[in-house]
GROMACS .gro file of C-alpha atoms in nm:
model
  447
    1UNK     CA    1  -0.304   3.203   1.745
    2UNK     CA    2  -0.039   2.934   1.832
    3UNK     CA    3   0.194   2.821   1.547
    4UNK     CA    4   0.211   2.414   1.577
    5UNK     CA    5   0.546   2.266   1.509
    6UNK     CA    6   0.582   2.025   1.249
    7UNK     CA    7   0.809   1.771   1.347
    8UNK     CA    8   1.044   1.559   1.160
    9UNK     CA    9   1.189   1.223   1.145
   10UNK     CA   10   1.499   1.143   1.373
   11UNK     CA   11   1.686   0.978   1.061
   12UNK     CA   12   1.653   0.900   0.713
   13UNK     CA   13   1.622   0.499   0.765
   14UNK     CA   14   1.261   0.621   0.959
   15UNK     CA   15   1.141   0.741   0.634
   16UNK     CA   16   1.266   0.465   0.456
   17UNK     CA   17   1.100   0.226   0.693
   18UNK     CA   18   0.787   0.433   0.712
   19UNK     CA   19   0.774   0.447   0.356
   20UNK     CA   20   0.812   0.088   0.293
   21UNK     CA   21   0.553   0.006   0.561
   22UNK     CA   22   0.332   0.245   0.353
   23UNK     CA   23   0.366   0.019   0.038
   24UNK     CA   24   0.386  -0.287   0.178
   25UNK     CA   25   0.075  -0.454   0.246
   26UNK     CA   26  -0.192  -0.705   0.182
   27UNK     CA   27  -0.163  -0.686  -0.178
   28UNK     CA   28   0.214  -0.762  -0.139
   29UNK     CA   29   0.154  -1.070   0.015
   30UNK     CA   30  -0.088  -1.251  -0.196
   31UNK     CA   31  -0.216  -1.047  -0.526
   32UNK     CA   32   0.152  -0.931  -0.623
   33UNK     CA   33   0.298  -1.310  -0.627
   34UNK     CA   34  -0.043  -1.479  -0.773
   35UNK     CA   35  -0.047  -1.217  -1.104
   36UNK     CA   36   0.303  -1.293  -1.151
   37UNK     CA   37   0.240  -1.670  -1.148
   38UNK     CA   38  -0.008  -1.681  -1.388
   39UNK     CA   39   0.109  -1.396  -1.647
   40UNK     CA   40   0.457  -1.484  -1.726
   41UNK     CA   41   0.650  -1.542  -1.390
   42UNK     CA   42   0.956  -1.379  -1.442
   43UNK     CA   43   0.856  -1.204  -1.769
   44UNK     CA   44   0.605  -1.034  -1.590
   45UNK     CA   45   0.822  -0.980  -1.280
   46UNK     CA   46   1.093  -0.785  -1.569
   47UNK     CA   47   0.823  -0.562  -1.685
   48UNK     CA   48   0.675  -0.462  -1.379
   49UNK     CA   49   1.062  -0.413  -1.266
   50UNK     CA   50   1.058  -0.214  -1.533
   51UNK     CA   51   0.723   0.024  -1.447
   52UNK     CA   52   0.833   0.033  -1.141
   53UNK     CA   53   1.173   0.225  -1.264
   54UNK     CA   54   1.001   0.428  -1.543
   55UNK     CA   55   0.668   0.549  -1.373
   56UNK     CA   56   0.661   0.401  -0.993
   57UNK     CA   57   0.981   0.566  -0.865
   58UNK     CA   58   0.975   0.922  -1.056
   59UNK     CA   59   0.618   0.940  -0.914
   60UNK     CA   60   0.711   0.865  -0.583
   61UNK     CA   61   1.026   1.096  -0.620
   62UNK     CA   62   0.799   1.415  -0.741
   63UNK     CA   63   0.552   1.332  -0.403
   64UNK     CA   64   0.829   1.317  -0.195
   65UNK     CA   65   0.998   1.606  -0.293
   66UNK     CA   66   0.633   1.806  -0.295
   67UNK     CA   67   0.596   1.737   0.110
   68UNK     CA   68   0.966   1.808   0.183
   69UNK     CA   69   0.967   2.162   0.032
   70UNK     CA   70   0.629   2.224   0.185
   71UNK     CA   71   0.759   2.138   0.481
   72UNK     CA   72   0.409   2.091   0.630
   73UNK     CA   73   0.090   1.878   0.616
   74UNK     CA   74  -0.022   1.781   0.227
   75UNK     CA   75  -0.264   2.063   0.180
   76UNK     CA   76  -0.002   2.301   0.367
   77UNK     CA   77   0.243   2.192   0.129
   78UNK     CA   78   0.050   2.235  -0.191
   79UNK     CA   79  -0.047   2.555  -0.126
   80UNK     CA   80   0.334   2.625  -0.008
   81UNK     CA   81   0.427   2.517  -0.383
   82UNK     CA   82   0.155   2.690  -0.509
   83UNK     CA   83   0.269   3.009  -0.393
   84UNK     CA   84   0.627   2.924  -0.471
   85UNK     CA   85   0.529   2.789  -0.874
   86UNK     CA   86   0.285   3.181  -0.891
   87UNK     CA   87  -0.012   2.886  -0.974
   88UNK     CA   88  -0.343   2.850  -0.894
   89UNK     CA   89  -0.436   2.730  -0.568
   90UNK     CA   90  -0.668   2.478  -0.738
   91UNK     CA   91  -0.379   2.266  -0.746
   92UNK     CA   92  -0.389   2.189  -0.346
   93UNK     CA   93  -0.711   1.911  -0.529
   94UNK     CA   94  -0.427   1.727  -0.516
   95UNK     CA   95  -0.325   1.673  -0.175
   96UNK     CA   96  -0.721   1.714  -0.086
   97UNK     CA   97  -0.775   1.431  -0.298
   98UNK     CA   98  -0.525   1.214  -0.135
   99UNK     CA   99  -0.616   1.274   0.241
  100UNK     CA  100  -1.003   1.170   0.111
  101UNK     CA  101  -0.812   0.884  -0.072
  102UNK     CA  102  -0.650   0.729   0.226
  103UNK     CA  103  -0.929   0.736   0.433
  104UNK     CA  104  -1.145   0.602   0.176
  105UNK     CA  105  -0.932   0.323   0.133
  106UNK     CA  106  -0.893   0.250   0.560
  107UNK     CA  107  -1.337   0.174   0.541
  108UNK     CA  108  -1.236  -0.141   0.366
  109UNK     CA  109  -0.906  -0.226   0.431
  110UNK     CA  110  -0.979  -0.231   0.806
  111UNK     CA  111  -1.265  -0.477   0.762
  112UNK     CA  112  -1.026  -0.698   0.606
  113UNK     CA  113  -0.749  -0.697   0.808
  114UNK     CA  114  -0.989  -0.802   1.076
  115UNK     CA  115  -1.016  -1.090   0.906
  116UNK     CA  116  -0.660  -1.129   0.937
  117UNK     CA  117  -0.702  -1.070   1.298
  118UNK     CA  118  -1.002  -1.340   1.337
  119UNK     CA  119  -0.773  -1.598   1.128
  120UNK     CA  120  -0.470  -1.556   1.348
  121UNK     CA  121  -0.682  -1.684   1.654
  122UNK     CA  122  -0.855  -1.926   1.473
  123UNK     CA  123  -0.562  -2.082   1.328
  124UNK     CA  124  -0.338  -2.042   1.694
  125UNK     CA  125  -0.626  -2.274   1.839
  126UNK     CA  126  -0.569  -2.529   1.576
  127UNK     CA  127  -0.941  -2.468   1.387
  128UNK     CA  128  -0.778  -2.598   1.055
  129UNK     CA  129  -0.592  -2.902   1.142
  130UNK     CA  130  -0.694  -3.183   0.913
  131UNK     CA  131  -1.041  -3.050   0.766
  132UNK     CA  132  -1.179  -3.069   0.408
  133UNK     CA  133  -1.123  -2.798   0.176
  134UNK     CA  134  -1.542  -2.769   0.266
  135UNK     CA  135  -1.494  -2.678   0.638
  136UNK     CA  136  -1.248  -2.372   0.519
  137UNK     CA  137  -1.455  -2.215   0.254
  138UNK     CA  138  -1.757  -2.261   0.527
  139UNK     CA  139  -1.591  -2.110   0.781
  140UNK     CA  140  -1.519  -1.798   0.574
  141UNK     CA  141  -1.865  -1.760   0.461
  142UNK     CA  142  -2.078  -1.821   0.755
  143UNK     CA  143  -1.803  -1.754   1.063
  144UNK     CA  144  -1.673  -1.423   0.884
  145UNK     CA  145  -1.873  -1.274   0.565
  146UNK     CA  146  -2.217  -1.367   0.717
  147UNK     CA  147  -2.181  -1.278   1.089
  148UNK     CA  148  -2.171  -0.922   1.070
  149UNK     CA  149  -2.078  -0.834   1.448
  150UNK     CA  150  -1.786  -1.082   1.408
  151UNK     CA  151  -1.678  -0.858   1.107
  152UNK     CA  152  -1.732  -0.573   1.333
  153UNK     CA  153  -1.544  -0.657   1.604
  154UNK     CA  154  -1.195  -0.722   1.408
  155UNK     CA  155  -1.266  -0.406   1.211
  156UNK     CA  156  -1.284  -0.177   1.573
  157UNK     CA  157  -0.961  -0.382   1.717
  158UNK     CA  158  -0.787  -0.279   1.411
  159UNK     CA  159  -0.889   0.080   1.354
  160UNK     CA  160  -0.776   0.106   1.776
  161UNK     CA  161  -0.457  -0.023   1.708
  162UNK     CA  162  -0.342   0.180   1.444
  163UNK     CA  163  -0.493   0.514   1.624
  164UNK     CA  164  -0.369   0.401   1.917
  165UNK     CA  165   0.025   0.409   1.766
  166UNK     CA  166  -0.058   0.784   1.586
  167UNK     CA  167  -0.176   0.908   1.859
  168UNK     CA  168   0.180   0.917   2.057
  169UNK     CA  169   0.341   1.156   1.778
  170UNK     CA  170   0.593   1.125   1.467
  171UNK     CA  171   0.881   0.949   1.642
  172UNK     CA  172   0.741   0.819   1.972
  173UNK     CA  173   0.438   0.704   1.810
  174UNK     CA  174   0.482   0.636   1.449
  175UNK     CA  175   0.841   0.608   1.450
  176UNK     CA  176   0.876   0.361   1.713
  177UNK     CA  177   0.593   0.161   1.562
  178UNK     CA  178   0.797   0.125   1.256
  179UNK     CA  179   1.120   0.094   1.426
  180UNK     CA  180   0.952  -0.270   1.547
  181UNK     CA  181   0.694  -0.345   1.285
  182UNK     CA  182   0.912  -0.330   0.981
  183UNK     CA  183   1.212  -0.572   1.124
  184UNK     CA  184   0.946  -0.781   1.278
  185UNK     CA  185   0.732  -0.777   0.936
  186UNK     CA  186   1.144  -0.924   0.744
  187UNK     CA  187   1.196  -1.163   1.009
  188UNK     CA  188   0.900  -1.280   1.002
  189UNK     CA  189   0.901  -1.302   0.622
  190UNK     CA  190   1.242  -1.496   0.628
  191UNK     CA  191   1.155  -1.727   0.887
  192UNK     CA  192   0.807  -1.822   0.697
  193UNK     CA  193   1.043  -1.902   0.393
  194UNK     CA  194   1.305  -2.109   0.595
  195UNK     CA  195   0.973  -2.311   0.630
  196UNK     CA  196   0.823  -2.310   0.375
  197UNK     CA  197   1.157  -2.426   0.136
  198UNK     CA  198   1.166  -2.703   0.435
  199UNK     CA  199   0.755  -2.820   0.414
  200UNK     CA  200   0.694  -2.703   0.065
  201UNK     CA  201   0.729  -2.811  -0.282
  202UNK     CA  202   0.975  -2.567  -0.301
  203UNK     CA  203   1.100  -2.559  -0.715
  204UNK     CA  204   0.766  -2.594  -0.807
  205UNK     CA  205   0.670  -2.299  -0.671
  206UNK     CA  206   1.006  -2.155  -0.770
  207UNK     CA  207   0.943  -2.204  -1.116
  208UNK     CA  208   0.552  -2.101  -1.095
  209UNK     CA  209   0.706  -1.750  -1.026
  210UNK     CA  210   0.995  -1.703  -1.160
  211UNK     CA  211   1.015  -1.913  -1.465
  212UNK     CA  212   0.981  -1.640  -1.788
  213UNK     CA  213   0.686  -1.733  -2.052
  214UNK     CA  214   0.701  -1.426  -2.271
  215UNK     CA  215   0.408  -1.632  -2.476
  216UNK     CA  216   0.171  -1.527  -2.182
  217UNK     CA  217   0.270  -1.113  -2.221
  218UNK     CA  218  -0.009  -0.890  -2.385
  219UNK     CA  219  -0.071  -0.595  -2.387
  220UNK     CA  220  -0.285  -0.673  -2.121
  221UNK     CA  221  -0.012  -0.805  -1.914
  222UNK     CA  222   0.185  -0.521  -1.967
  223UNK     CA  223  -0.123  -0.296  -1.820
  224UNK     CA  224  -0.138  -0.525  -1.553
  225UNK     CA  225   0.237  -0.506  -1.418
  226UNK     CA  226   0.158  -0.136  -1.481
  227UNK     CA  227  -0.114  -0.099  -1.254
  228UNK     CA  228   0.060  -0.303  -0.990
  229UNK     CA  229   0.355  -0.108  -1.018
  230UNK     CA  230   0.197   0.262  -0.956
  231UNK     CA  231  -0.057   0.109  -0.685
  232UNK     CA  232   0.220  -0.085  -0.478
  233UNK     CA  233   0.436   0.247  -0.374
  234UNK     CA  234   0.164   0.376  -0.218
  235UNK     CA  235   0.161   0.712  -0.473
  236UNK     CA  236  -0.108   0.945  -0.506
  237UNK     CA  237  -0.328   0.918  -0.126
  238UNK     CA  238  -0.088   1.148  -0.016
  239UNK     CA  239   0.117   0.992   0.268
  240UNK     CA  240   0.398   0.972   0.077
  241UNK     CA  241   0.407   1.352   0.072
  242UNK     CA  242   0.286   1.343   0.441
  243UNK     CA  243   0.646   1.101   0.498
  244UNK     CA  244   0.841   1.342   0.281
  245UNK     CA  245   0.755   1.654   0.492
  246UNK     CA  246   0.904   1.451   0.764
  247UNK     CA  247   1.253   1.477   0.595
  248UNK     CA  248   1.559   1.649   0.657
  249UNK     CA  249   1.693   1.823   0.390
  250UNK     CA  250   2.024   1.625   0.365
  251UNK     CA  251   1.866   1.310   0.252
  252UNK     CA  252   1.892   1.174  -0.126
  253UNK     CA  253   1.536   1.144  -0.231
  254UNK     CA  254   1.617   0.968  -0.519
  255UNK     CA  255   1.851   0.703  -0.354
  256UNK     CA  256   1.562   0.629  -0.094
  257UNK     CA  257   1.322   0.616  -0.361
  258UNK     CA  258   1.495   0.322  -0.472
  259UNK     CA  259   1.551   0.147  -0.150
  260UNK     CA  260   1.179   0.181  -0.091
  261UNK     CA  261   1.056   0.049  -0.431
  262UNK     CA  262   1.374  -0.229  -0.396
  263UNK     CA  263   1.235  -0.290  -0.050
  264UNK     CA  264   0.890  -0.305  -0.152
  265UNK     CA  265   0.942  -0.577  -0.438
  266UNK     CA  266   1.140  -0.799  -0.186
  267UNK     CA  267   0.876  -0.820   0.003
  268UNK     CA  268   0.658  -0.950  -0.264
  269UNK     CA  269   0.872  -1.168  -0.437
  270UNK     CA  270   0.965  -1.382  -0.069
  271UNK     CA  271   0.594  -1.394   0.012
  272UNK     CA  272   0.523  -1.592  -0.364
  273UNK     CA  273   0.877  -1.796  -0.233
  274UNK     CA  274   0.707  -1.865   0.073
  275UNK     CA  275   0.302  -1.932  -0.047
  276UNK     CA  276   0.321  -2.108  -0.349
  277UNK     CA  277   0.548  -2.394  -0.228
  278UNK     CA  278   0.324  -2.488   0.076
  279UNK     CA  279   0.011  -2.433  -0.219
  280UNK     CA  280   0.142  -2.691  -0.460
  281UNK     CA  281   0.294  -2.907  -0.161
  282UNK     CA  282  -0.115  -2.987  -0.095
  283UNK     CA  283  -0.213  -3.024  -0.394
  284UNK     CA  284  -0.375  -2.718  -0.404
  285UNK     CA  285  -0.463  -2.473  -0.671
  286UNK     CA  286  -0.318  -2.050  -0.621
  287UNK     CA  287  -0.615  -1.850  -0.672
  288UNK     CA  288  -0.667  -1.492  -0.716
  289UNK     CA  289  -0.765  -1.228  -0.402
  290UNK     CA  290  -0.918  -1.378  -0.091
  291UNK     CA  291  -0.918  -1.712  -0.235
  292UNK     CA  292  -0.551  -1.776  -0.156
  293UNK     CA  293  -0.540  -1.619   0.191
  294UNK     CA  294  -0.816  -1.687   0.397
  295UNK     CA  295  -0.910  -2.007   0.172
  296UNK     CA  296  -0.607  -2.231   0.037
  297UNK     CA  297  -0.348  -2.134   0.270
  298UNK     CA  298  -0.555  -2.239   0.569
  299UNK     CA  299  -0.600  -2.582   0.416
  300UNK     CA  300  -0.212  -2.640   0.351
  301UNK     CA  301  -0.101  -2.516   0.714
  302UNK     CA  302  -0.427  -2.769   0.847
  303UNK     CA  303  -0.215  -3.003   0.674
  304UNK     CA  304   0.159  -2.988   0.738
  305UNK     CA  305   0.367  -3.103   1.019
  306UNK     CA  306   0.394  -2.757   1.290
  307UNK     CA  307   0.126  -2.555   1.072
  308UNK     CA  308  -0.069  -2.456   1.394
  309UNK     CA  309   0.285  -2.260   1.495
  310UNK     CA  310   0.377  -2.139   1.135
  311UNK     CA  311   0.052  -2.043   0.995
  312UNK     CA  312  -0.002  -1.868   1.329
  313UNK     CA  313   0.294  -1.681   1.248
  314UNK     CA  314   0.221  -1.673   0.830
  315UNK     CA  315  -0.096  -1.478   0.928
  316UNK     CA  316   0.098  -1.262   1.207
  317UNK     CA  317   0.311  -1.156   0.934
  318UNK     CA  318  -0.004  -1.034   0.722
  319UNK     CA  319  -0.139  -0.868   1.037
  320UNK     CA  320   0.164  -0.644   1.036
  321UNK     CA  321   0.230  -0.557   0.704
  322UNK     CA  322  -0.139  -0.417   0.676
  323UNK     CA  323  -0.104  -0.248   0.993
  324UNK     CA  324   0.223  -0.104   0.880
  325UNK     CA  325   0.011   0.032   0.590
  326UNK     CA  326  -0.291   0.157   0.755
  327UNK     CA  327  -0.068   0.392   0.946
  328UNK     CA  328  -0.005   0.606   0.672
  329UNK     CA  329  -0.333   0.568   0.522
  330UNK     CA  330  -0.454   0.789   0.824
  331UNK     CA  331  -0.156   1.003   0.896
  332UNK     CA  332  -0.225   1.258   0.612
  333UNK     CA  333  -0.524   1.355   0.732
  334UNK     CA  334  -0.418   1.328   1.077
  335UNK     CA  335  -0.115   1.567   1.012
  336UNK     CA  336  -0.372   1.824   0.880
  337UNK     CA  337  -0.624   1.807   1.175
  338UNK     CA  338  -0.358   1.813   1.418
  339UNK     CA  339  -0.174   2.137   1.271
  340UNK     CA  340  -0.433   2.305   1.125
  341UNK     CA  341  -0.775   2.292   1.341
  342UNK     CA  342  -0.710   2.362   1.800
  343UNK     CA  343  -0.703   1.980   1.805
  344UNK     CA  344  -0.408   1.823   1.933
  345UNK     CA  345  -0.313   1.487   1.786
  346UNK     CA  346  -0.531   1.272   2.017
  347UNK     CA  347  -0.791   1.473   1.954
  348UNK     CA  348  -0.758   1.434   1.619
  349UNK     CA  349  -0.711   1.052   1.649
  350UNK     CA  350  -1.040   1.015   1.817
  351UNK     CA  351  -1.225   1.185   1.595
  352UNK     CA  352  -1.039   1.007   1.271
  353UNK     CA  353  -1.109   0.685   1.456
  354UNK     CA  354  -1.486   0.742   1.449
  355UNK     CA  355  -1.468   0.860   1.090
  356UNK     CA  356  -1.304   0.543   0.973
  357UNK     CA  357  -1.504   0.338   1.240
  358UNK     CA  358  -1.845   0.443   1.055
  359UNK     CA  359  -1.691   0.397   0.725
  360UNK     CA  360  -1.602   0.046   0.832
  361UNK     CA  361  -1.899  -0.009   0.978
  362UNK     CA  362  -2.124   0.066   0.643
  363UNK     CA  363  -1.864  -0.168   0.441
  364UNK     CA  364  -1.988  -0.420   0.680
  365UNK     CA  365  -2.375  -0.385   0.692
  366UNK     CA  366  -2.456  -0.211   0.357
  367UNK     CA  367  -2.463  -0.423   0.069
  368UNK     CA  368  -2.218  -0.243  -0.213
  369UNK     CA  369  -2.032   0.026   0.010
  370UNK     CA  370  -1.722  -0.210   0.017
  371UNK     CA  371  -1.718  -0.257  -0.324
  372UNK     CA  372  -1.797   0.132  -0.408
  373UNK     CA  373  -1.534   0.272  -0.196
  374UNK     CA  374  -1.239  -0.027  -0.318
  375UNK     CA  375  -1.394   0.067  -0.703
  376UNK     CA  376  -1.354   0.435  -0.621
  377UNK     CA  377  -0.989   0.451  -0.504
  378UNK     CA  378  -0.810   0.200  -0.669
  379UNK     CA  379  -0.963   0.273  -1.094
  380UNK     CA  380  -1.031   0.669  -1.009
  381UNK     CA  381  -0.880   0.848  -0.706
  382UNK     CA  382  -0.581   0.673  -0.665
  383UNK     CA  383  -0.459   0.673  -1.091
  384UNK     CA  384  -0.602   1.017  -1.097
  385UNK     CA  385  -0.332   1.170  -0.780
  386UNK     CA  386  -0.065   1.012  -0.932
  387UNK     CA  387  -0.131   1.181  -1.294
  388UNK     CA  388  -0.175   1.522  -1.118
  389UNK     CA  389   0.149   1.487  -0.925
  390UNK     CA  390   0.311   1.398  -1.209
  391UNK     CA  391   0.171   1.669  -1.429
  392UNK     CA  392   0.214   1.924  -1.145
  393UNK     CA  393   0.559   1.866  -1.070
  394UNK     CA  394   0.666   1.831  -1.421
  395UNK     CA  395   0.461   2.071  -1.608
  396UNK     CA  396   0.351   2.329  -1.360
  397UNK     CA  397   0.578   2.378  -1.067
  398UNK     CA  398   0.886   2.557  -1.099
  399UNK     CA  399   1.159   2.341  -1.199
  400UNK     CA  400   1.406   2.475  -0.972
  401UNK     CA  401   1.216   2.348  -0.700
  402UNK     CA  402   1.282   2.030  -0.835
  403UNK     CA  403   1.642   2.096  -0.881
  404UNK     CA  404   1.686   2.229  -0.525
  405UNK     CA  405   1.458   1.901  -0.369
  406UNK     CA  406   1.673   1.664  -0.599
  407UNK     CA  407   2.066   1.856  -0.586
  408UNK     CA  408   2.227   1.534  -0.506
  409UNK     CA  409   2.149   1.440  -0.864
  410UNK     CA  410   2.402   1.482  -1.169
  411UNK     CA  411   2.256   1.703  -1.445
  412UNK     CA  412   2.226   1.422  -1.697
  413UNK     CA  413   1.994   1.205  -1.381
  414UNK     CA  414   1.833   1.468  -1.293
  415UNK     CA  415   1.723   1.547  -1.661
  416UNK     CA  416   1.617   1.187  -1.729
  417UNK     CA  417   1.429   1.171  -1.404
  418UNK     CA  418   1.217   1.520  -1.534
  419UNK     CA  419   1.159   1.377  -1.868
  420UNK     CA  420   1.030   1.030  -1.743
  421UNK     CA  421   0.786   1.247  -1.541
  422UNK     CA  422   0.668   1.488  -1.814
  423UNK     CA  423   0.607   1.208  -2.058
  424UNK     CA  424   0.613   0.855  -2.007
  425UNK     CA  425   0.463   0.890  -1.629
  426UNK     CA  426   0.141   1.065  -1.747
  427UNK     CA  427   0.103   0.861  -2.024
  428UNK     CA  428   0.200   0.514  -1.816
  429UNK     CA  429  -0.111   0.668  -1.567
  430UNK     CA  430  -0.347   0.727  -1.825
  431UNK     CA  431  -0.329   0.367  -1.979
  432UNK     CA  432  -0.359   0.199  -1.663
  433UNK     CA  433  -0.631   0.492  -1.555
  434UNK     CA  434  -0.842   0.408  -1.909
  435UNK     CA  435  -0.818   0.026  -1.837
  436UNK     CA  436  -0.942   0.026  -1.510
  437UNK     CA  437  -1.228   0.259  -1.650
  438UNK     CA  438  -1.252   0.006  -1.962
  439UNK     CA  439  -1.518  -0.238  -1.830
  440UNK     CA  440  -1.744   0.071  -1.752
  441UNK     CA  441  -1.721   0.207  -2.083
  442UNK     CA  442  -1.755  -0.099  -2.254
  443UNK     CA  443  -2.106  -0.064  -2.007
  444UNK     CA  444  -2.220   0.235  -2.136
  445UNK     CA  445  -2.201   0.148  -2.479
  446UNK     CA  446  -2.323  -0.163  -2.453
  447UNK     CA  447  -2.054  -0.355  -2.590
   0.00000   0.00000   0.00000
């Protein structure tokens, strides 16, 4: 039997970049910026700062450290840790969990970001200049939602193109993807501002984000900057850990766990700099999930002097952040396949691309798969990895494999860092895990 080699990034800015690209995506862009707006601006920016320090970054510190001492794929490196902790092997769930997680989660995101592909074009050829509000929200419905093999087409281009980077390995494929993607994804980003504070209403949508209204935070609120602070690191599907096995043992996984999550909420906060002021330049109104991206941001760049170039490049900029993230929604499982079964890694891509392909194609043509699969991850799979990897790697792994993983931390960091995980992670998880769950028990009660 031949032994595969797992291979490892060339430096330590790859797996910041990687892991960045990981968390950054389409939620980043719109849903991050549009919550924050309308639940407290900068009050709700400080708590989910705040989630993202107590709960986000621990998390994303114990699944990092997980597929660095493995050393391997995520099931290779739970049952690694397994062995190491004298546990069950019923623990490797986890990392079995996450590879079903992430691929889960491409079936959807895929169709969207073909979207994304179908509005770059339209937009490049000048579709939106000066229409009604009317000829938008038509276009969406009958161009995109209702012509299936238009929906099909964007979703096949997309699944190709992030295959088609995997399949050339960890650094000549993925690395060198990232190497261009993320820089291109910031300068893109910072040039869309540059325009936008010249075109847009700039303060106004300054203020709409950042401007604190403590009146607005509930408890609600608070379970809302929560949830957005666990889902947007990309914890619990299992690339993380995939990233992290990637690592060279020299590297502080505590300090990059900061630049990522740092990284991460940059992103967000210059996309709501950069979309709200063009919003409330056109005296439009910033509305929740596709509504803002493929709805009210077409009309504003339809209306503004050299919108055909910049919401060309606006929509460019969405393109790559969710390819940036699909890449490591398929590398987990990819990593597996490709070490674990005779099939080398185009192999592997092929037959991952026909898996998510299908997927893609039933979120397309049967009525309720989209919404079952984006119900499934997001309120189950996705709260329920994160509790186990906290739980795990707090309560059941050794703790000197945490202490070896994490030696560049001082006793008294590395102490707070364990507690956070053993207590307030697990219980952050839980809360936002029972209030994603809460409309279906309210259901089954019949309240």
């Amino acid at each position: 039997m031949v032994t595969k080699i797992h291979h490892h990034w060339h430096s330590r800015w790859l797996f910041i970049m990687a892991a960045t690209g990981s968390a950054v995506g389409l939620g980043n862009i719109w849903k991050f910026p549009y919550v924050a707006g309308e639940n407290g601006g900068a009050a709700f920016v400080l708590i989910y700062l705040a989630c993202i320090v107590v709960i986000g970054v621990p998390i994303l510190m114990a699944e990092t450290l997980l597929g660095r001492h493995g050393d391997s794929n995520p099931i290779n490196a739970m049952l690694k840790t397994t062995r190491d902790s004298d546990v069950s092997k019923l623990w490797t769930i986890i990392a079995i969990m996450g590879i079903f997680c992430g691929l889960f989660i491409m079936f959807f995101y895929s169709v969207v970001a073909g979207w994304v592909l179908d509005y770059i074009v339209a937009i490049a050829q000048g579709s939106f200049q000066n229409v009604e509000p009317a000829f938008v929200e038509q276009y969406f419905e009958q161009e995109i939602m209702a012509n299936k093999e238009r929906q099909l087409v964007g979703h096949t281009i997309f699944t190709l193109l992030t295959v088609g980077v995997l399949a050339f390995g960890i650094n000549k494929g993925l690395g060198n993807a990232i190497k261009i993607l993320m820089p291109l994804l910031f300068i893109l980003l910072g040039t869309s501002l540059v325009f936008s504070i010249q075109s847009g209403n700039f303060m106004q949508g300054f203020h709409f984000l950042f401007d604190p209204d403590f009146s607005k935070v509930t408890g609600e609120v608070v379970l809302m900057a929560m949830g957005q602070a666990f889902f947007s690191l990309s914890v619990g599907m299992g690339a993380i850990m995939t990233y992290g096995s990637y690592m060279d043992k020299q590297t502080s996984i505590a300090r990059t766990g900061f630049i990522v999550a740092g990284l991460d909420t940059l992103v967000a906060l210059m996309a709501g700099l950069t979309i709200f002021p063009l919003v409330f330049a056109n005296g439009l109104q910033p509305s929740e999930g596709p509504g803002l991206m493929f709805l009210s941001l077409p009309i504003a760049f339809g209306h503004m002097e050299g919108g055909v170039i910049f919401g060309t490049l606006f929509f460019v900029l969405i393109g790559v952040a969710a390819w940036s993230s699909s890449i490591s929604l398929i590398e987990p499982a990819l990593s597996w396949i490709s070490e674990k079964t005779p099939l080398n890694r185009a192999f592997a891509c092929i037959l991952l691309a026909i898996i998510v392909w299908v997927g893609g194609y039933a979120c397309i043509y049967q009525e309720g798969v989209f919404d079952f699969f984006d119900n499934l991850t997001s309120n189950y799979l996705l709260p329920i990895g994160g509790l186990l990897i906290a739980v795990f790697t707090g309560w059941v792994m050794k703790r000197k494999i945490a202490k070896n993983q994490l030696s560049q931390l001082s006793y008294f960091q590395f102490n707070l860092w364990y507690a956070t995980l053993r207590v307030f992670c697990p219980l952050g998880v839980i809360a936002v895990l029972i209030s994603g769950l809460w409309p279906s028990i309210q259901a089954l009660f019949g309240n």
